[in-house]
PDB file of C-alpha atoms in Angstrom:
ATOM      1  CA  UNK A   1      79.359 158.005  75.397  1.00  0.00           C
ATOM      2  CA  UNK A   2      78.935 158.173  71.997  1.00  0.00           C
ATOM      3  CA  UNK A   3      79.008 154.224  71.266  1.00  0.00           C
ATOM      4  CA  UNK A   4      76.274 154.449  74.315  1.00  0.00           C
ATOM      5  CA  UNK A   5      73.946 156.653  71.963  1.00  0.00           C
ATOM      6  CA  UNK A   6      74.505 155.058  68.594  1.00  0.00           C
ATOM      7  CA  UNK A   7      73.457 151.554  70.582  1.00  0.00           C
ATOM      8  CA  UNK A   8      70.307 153.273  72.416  1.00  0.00           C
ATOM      9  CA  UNK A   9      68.915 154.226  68.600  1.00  0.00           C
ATOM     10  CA  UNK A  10      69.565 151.293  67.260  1.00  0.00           C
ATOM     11  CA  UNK A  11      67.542 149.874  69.829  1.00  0.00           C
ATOM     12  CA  UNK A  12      64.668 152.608  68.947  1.00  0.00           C
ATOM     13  CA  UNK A  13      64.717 151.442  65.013  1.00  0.00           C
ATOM     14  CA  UNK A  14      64.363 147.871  66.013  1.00  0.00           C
ATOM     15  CA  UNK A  15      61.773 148.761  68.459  1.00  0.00           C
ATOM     16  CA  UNK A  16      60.286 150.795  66.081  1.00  0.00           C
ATOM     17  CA  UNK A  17      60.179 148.290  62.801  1.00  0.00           C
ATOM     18  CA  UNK A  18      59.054 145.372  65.028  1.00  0.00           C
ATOM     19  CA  UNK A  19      55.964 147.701  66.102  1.00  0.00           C
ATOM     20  CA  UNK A  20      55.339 147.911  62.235  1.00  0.00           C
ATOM     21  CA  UNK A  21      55.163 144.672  61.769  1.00  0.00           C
ATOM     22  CA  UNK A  22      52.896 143.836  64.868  1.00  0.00           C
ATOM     23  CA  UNK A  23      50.660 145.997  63.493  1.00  0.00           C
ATOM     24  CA  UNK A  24      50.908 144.768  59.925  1.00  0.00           C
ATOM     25  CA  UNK A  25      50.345 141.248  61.267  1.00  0.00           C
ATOM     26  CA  UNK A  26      47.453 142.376  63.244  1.00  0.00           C
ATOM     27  CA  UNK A  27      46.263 143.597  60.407  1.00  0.00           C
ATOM     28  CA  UNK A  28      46.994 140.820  58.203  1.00  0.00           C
ATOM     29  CA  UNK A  29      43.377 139.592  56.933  1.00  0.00           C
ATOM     30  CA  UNK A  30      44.228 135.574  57.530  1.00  0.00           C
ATOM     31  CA  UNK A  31      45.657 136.259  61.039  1.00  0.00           C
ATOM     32  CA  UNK A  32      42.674 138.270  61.623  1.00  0.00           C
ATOM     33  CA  UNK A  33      40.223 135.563  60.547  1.00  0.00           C
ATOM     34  CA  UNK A  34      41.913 132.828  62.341  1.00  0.00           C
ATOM     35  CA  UNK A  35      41.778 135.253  65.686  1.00  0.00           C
ATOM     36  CA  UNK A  36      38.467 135.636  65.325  1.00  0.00           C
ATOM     37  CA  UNK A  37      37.947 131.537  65.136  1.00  0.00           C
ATOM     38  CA  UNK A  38      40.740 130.779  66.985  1.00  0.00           C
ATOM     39  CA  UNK A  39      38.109 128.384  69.362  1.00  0.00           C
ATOM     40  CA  UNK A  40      37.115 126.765  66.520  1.00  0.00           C
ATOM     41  CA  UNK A  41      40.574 126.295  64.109  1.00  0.00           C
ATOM     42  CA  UNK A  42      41.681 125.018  67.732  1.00  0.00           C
ATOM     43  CA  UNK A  43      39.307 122.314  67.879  1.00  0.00           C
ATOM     44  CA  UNK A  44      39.162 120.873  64.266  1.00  0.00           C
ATOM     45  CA  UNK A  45      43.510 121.064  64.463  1.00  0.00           C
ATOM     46  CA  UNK A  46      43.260 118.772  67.441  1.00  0.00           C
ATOM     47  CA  UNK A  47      40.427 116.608  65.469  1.00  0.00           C
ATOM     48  CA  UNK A  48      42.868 116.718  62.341  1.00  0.00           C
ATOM     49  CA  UNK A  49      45.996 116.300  64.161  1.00  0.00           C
ATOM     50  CA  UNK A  50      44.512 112.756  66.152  1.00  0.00           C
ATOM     51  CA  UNK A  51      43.033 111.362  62.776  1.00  0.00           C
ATOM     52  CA  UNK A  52      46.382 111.762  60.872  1.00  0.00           C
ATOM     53  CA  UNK A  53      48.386 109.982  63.979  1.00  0.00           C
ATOM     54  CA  UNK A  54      45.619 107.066  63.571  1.00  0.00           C
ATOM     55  CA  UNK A  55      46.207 107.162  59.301  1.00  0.00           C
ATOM     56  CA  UNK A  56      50.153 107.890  59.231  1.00  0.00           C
ATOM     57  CA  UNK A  57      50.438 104.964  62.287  1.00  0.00           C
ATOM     58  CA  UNK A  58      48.558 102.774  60.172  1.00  0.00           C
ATOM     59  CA  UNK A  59      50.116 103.448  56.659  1.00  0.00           C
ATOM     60  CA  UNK A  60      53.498 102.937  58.421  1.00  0.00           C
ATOM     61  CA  UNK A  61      52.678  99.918  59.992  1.00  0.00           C
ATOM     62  CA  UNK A  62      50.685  98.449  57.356  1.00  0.00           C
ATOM     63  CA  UNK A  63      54.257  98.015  55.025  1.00  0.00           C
ATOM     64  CA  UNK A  64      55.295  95.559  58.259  1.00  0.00           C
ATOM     65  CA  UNK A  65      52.082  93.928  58.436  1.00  0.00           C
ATOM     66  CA  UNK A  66      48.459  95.242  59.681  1.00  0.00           C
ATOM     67  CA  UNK A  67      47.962  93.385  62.703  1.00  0.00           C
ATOM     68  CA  UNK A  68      50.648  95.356  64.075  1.00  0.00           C
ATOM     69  CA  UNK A  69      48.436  98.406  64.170  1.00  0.00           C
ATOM     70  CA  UNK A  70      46.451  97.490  67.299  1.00  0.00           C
ATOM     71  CA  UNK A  71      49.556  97.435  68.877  1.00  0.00           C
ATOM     72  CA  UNK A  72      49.110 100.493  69.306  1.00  0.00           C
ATOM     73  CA  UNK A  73      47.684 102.424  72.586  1.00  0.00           C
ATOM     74  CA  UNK A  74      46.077 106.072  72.840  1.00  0.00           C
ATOM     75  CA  UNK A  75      49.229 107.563  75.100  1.00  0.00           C
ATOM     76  CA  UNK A  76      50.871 106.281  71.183  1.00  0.00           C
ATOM     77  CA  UNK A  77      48.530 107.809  69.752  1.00  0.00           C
ATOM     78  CA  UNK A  78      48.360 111.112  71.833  1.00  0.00           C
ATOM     79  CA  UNK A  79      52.298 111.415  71.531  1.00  0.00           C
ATOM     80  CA  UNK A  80      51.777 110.840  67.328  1.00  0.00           C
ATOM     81  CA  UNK A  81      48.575 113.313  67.674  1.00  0.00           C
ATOM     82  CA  UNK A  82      51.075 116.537  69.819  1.00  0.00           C
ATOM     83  CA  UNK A  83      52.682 115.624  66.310  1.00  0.00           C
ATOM     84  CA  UNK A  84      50.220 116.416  63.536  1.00  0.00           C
ATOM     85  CA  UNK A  85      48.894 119.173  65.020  1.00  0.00           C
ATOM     86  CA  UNK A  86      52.117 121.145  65.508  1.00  0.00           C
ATOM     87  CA  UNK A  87      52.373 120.087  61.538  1.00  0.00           C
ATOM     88  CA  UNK A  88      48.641 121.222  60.709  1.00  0.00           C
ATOM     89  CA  UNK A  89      49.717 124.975  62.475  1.00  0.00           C
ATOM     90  CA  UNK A  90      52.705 124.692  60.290  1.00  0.00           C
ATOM     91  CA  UNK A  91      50.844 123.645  57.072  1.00  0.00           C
ATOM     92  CA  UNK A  92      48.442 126.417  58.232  1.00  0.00           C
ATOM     93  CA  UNK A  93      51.101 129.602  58.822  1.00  0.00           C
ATOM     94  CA  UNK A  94      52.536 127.960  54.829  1.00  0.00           C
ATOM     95  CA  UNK A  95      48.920 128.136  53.513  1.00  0.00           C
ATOM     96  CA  UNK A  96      48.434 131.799  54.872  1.00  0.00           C
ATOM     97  CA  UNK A  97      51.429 133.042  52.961  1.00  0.00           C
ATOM     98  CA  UNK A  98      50.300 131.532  49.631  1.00  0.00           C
ATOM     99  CA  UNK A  99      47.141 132.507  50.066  1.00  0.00           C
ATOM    100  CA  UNK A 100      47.939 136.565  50.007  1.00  0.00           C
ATOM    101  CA  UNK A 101      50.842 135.826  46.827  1.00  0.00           C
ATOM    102  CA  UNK A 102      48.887 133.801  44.290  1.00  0.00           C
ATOM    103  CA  UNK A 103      44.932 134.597  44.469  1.00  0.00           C
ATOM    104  CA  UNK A 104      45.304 135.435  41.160  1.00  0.00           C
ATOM    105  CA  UNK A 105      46.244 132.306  40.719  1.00  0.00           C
ATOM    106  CA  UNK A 106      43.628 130.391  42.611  1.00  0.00           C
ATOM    107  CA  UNK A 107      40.954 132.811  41.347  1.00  0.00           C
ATOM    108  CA  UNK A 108      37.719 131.362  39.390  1.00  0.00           C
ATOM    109  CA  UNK A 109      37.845 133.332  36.541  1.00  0.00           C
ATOM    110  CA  UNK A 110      41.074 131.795  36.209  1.00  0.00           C
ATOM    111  CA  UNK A 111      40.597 128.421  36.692  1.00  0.00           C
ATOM    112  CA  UNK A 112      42.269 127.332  33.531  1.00  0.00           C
ATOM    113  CA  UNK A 113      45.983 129.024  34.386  1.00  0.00           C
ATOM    114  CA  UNK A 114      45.069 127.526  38.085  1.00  0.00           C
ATOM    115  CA  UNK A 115      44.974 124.099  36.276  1.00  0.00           C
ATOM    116  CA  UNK A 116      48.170 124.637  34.010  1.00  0.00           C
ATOM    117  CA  UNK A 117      50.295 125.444  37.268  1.00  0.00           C
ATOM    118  CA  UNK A 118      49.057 122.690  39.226  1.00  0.00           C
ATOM    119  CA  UNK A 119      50.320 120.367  35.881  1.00  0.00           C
ATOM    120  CA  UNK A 120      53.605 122.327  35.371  1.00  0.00           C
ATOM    121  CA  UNK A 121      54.218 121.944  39.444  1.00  0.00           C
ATOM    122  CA  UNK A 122      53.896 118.573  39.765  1.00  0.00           C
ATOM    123  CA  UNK A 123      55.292 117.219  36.382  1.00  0.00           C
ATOM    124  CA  UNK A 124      58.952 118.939  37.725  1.00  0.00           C
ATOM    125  CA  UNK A 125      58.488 117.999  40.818  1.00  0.00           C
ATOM    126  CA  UNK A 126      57.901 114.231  39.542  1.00  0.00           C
ATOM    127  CA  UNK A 127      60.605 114.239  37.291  1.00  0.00           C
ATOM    128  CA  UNK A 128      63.104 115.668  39.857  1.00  0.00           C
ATOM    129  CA  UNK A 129      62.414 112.658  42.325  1.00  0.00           C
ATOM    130  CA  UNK A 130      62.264 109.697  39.309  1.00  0.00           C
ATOM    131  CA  UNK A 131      64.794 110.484  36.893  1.00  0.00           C
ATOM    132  CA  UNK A 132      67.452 109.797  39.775  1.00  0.00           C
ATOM    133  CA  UNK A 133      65.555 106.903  40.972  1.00  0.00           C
ATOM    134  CA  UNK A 134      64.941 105.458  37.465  1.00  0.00           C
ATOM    135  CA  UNK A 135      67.456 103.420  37.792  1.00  0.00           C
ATOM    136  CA  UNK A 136      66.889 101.946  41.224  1.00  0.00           C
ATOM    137  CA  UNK A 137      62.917 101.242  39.440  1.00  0.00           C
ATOM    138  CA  UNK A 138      64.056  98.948  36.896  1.00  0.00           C
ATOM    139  CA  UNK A 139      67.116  97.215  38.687  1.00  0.00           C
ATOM    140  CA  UNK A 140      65.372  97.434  42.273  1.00  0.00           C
ATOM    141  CA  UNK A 141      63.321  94.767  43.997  1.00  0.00           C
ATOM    142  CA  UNK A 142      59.333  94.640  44.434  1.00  0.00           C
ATOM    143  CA  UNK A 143      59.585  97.023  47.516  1.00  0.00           C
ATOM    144  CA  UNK A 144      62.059  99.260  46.130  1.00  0.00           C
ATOM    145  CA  UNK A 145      59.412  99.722  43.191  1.00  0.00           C
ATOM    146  CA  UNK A 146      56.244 100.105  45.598  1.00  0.00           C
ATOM    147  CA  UNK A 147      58.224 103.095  47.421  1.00  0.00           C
ATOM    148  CA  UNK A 148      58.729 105.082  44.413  1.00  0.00           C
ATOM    149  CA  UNK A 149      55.413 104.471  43.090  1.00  0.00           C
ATOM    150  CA  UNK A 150      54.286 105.476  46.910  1.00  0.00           C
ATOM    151  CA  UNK A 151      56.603 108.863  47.047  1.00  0.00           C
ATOM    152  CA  UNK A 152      55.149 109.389  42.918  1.00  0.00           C
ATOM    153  CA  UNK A 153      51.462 109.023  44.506  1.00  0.00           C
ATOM    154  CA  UNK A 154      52.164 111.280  47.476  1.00  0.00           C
ATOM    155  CA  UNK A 155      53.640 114.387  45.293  1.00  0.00           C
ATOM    156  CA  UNK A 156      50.371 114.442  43.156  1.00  0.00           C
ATOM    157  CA  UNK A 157      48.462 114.271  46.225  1.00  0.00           C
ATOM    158  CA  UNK A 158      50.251 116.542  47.917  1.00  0.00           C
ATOM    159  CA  UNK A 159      50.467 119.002  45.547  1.00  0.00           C
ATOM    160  CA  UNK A 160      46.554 118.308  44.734  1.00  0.00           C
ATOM    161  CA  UNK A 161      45.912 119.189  48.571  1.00  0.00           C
ATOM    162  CA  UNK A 162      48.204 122.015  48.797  1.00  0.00           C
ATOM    163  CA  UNK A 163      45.997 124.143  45.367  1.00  0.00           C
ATOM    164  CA  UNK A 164      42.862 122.899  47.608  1.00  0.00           C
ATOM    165  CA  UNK A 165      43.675 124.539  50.815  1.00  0.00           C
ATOM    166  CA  UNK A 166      45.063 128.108  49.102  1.00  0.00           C
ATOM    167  CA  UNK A 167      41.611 128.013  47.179  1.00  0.00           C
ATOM    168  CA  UNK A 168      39.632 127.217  50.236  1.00  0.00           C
ATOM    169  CA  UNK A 169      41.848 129.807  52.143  1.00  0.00           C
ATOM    170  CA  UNK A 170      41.121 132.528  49.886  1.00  0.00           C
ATOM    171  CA  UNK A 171      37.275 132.344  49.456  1.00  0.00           C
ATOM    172  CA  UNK A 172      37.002 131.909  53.334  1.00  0.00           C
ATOM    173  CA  UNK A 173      39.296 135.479  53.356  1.00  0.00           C
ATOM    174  CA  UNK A 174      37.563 136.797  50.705  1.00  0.00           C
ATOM    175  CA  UNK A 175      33.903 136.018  52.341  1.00  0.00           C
ATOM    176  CA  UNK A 176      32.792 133.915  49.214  1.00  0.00           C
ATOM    177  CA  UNK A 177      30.497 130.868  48.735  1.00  0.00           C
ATOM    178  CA  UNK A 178      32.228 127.463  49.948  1.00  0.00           C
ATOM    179  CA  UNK A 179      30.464 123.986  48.911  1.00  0.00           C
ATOM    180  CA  UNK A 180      30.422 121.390  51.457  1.00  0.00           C
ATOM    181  CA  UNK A 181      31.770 119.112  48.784  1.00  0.00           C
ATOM    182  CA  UNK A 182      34.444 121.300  48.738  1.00  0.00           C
ATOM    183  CA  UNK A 183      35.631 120.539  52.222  1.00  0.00           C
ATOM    184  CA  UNK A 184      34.925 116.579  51.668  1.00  0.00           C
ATOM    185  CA  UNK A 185      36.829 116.228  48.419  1.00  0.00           C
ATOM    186  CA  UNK A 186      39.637 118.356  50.654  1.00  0.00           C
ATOM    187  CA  UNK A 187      39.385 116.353  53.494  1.00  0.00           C
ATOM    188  CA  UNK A 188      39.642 112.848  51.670  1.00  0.00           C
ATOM    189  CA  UNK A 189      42.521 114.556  49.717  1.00  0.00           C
ATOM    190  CA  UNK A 190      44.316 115.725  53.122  1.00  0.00           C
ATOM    191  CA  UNK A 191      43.949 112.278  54.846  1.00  0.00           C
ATOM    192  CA  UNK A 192      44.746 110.379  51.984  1.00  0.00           C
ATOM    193  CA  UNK A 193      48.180 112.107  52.172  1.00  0.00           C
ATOM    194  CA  UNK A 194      49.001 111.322  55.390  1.00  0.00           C
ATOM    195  CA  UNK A 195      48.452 107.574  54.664  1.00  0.00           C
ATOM    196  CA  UNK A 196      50.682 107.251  51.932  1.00  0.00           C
ATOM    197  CA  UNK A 197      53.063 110.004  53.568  1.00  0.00           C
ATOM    198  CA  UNK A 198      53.276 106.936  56.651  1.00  0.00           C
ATOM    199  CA  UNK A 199      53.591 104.324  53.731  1.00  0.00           C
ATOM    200  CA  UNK A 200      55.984 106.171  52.106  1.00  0.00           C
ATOM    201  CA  UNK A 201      57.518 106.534  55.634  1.00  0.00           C
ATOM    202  CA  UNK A 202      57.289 102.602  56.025  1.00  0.00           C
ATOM    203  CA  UNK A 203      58.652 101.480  52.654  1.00  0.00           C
ATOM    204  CA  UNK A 204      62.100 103.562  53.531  1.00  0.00           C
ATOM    205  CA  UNK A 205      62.665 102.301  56.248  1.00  0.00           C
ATOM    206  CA  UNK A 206      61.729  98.418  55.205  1.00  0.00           C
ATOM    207  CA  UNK A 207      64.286  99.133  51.971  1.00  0.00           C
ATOM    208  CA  UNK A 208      66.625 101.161  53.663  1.00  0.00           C
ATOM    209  CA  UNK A 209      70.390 100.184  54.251  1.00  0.00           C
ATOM    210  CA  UNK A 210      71.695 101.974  56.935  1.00  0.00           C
ATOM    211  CA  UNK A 211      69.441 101.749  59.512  1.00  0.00           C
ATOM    212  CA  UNK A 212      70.451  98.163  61.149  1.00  0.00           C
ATOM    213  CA  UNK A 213      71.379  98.348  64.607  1.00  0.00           C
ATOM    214  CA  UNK A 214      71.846  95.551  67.462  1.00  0.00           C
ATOM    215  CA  UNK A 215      69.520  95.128  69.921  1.00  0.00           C
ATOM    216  CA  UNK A 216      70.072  93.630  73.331  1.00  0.00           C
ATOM    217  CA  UNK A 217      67.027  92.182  74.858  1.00  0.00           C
ATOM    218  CA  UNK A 218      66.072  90.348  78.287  1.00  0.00           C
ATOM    219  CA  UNK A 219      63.055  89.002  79.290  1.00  0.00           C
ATOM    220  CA  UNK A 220      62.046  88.347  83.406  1.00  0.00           C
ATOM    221  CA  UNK A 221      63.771  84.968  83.584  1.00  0.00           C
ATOM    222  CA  UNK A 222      67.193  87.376  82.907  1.00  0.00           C
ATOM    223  CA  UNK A 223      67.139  84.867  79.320  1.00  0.00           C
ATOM    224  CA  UNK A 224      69.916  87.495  76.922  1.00  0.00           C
ATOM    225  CA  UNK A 225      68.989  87.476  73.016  1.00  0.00           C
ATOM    226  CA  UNK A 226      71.061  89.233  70.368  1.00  0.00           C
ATOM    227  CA  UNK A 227      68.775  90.463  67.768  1.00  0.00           C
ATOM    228  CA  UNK A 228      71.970  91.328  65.018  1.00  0.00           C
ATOM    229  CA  UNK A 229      71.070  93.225  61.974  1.00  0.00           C
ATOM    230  CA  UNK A 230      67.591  94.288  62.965  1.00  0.00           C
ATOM    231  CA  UNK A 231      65.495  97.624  61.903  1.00  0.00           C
ATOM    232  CA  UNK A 232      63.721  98.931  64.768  1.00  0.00           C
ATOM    233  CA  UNK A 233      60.015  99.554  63.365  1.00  0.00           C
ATOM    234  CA  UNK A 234      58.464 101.512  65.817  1.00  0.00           C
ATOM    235  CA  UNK A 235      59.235 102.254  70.175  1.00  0.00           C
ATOM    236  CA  UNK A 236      55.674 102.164  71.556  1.00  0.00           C
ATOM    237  CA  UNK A 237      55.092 103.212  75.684  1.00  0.00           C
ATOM    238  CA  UNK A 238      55.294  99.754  76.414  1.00  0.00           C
ATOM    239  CA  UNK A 239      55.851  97.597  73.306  1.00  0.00           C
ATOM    240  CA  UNK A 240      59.168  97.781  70.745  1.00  0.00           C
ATOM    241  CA  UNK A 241      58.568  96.671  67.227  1.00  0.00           C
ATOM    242  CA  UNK A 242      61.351  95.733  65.221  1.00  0.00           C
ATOM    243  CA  UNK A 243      62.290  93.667  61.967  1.00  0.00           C
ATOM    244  CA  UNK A 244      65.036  91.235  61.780  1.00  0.00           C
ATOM    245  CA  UNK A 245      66.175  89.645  58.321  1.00  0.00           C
ATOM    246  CA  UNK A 246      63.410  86.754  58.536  1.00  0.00           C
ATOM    247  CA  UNK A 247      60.511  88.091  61.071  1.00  0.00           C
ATOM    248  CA  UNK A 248      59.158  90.980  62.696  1.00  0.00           C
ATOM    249  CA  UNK A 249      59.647  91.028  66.759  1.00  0.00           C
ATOM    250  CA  UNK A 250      57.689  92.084  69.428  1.00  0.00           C
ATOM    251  CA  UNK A 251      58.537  92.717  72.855  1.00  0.00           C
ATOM    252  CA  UNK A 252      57.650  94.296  75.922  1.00  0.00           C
ATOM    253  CA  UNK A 253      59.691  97.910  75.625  1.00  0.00           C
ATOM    254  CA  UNK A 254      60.853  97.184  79.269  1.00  0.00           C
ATOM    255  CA  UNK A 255      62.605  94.259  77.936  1.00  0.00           C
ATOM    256  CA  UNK A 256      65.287  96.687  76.054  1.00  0.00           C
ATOM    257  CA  UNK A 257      68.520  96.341  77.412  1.00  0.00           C
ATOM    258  CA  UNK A 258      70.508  98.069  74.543  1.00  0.00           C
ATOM    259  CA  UNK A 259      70.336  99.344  71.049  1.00  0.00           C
ATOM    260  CA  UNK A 260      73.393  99.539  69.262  1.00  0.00           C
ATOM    261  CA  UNK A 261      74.153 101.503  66.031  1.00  0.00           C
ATOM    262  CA  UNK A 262      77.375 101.473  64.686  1.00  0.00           C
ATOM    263  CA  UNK A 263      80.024 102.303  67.203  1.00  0.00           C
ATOM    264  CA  UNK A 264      77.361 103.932  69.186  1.00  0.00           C
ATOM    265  CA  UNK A 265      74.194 102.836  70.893  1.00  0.00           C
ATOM    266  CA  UNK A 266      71.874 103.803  73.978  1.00  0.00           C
ATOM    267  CA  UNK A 267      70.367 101.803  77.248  1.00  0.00           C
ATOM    268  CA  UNK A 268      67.772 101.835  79.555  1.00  0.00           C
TER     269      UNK A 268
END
């Protein structure tokens, strides 16, 4: 009987602190804003989240070659676009959180410490990603070198992007004046990381070591080929793209008999 009580107000204090935080939530100024708009952040996440599908497809596929890019078909496109948007809400829900810690931060008046944080931020972030890869940069081969120069690029960007959106956050929370060149110079900034986030993307996998696998393909006249040692680029709806040590292939995705990895593999 007792245990019985002791689990019933337990029950009552959880009840009770998630009430409190509903209501902070509720309350919360950026949640607030974004219910208000909630028709309209809607829309311009599903306009961002199809036009980084179209720029990370084409900065991943560009590393392979840029024909390969109309390859593509909009349920490809759709499936990449479900994607990005469940990463803009993300990037969104990140933003809100930073945008209620630092405004001091991101404030005018303080544009200069602003400026000395974004250099302090990314300098350490660069250095923690090169000074283990230094040595792959000097022994490494031409694509070895473009990826780090691509992952340098997207960290500046990124973090470039990141100071953008808390300062656009904040003056649209705060009520205050916002540019249109403001939103241009952010948008360029935004989509220019997802492009070299998809190079970035591309270059691994074109340098990467341990991501051969076997693929098993055969076409309507029952004809078997062995693709050994291939990287599979990209599985479309109704294409698969994949690299072999001398080409890049192109078949129908139908044609897929098996992809092996390893020990392991999978078959349709």
């Amino acid at each position: 009987m007792r245990r019985k009580r002791n689990e019933i107000a337990a029950q009552q204090v959880l009840i009770h602190y998630l009430s409190v935080g509903i209501n902070l939530l509720r309350e919360h100024p950026v949640i607030e804003y974004a219910t208000k708009h909630f028709l309209v952040i809607s829309a311009i996440a599903t306009i961002l989240g199809a036009a980084m599908a179209a720029l990370f497809a084409y900065g991943y596929l560009i590393v392979f070659g840029s024909g390969l890019v109309w390859i593509l078909e909009y349920s490809d496109l759709l499936k990449l676009a479900l994607i990005g948007v469940l990463f803009v809400l993300a990037y969104i829900s990140i933003i809100t959180v930073f945008a209620q810690e630092i405004p001091k931060i991101m404030n005018y008046n303080n544009k200069l410490l602003r400026n000395i944080v974004l250099i302090l931020l990314i300098l350490a972030l660069l250095l923690i990603y090169i000074l283990p890869e230094y040595k792959l940069f000097i022994d490494g081969d031409v694509w070895i070198k473009l990826r780090i120069i691509a992952v340098s690029s997207l960290i500046v960007f990124s973090m470039i992007s990141l100071l953008m959106t808390i300062d656009i956050t904040s003056r649209l929370i705060e009520g205050r004046f916002i540019a249109l060149q403001m939103f241009i110079s952010f948008g360029v900034s935004f989509m220019l990381v997802v492009f070299i986030f998809g190079v970035c993307r591309g270059l691994y996998v074109k340098t990467s070591k341990e991501s051969f696998v076997e693929i098993l393909a055969r076409d309507k006249g029952n004809v078997e080929t062995l693709y050994k040692n291939s990287k599979i680029i990209m599985m479309l709806s109704h294409h698969a793209i994949f690299q072999t040590s001398d080409s890049i292939i192109v078949i129908p995705a139908s044609d897929v008999v098996r992809i092996t990895a390893g020990s392991k593999g999978w078959s349709h």
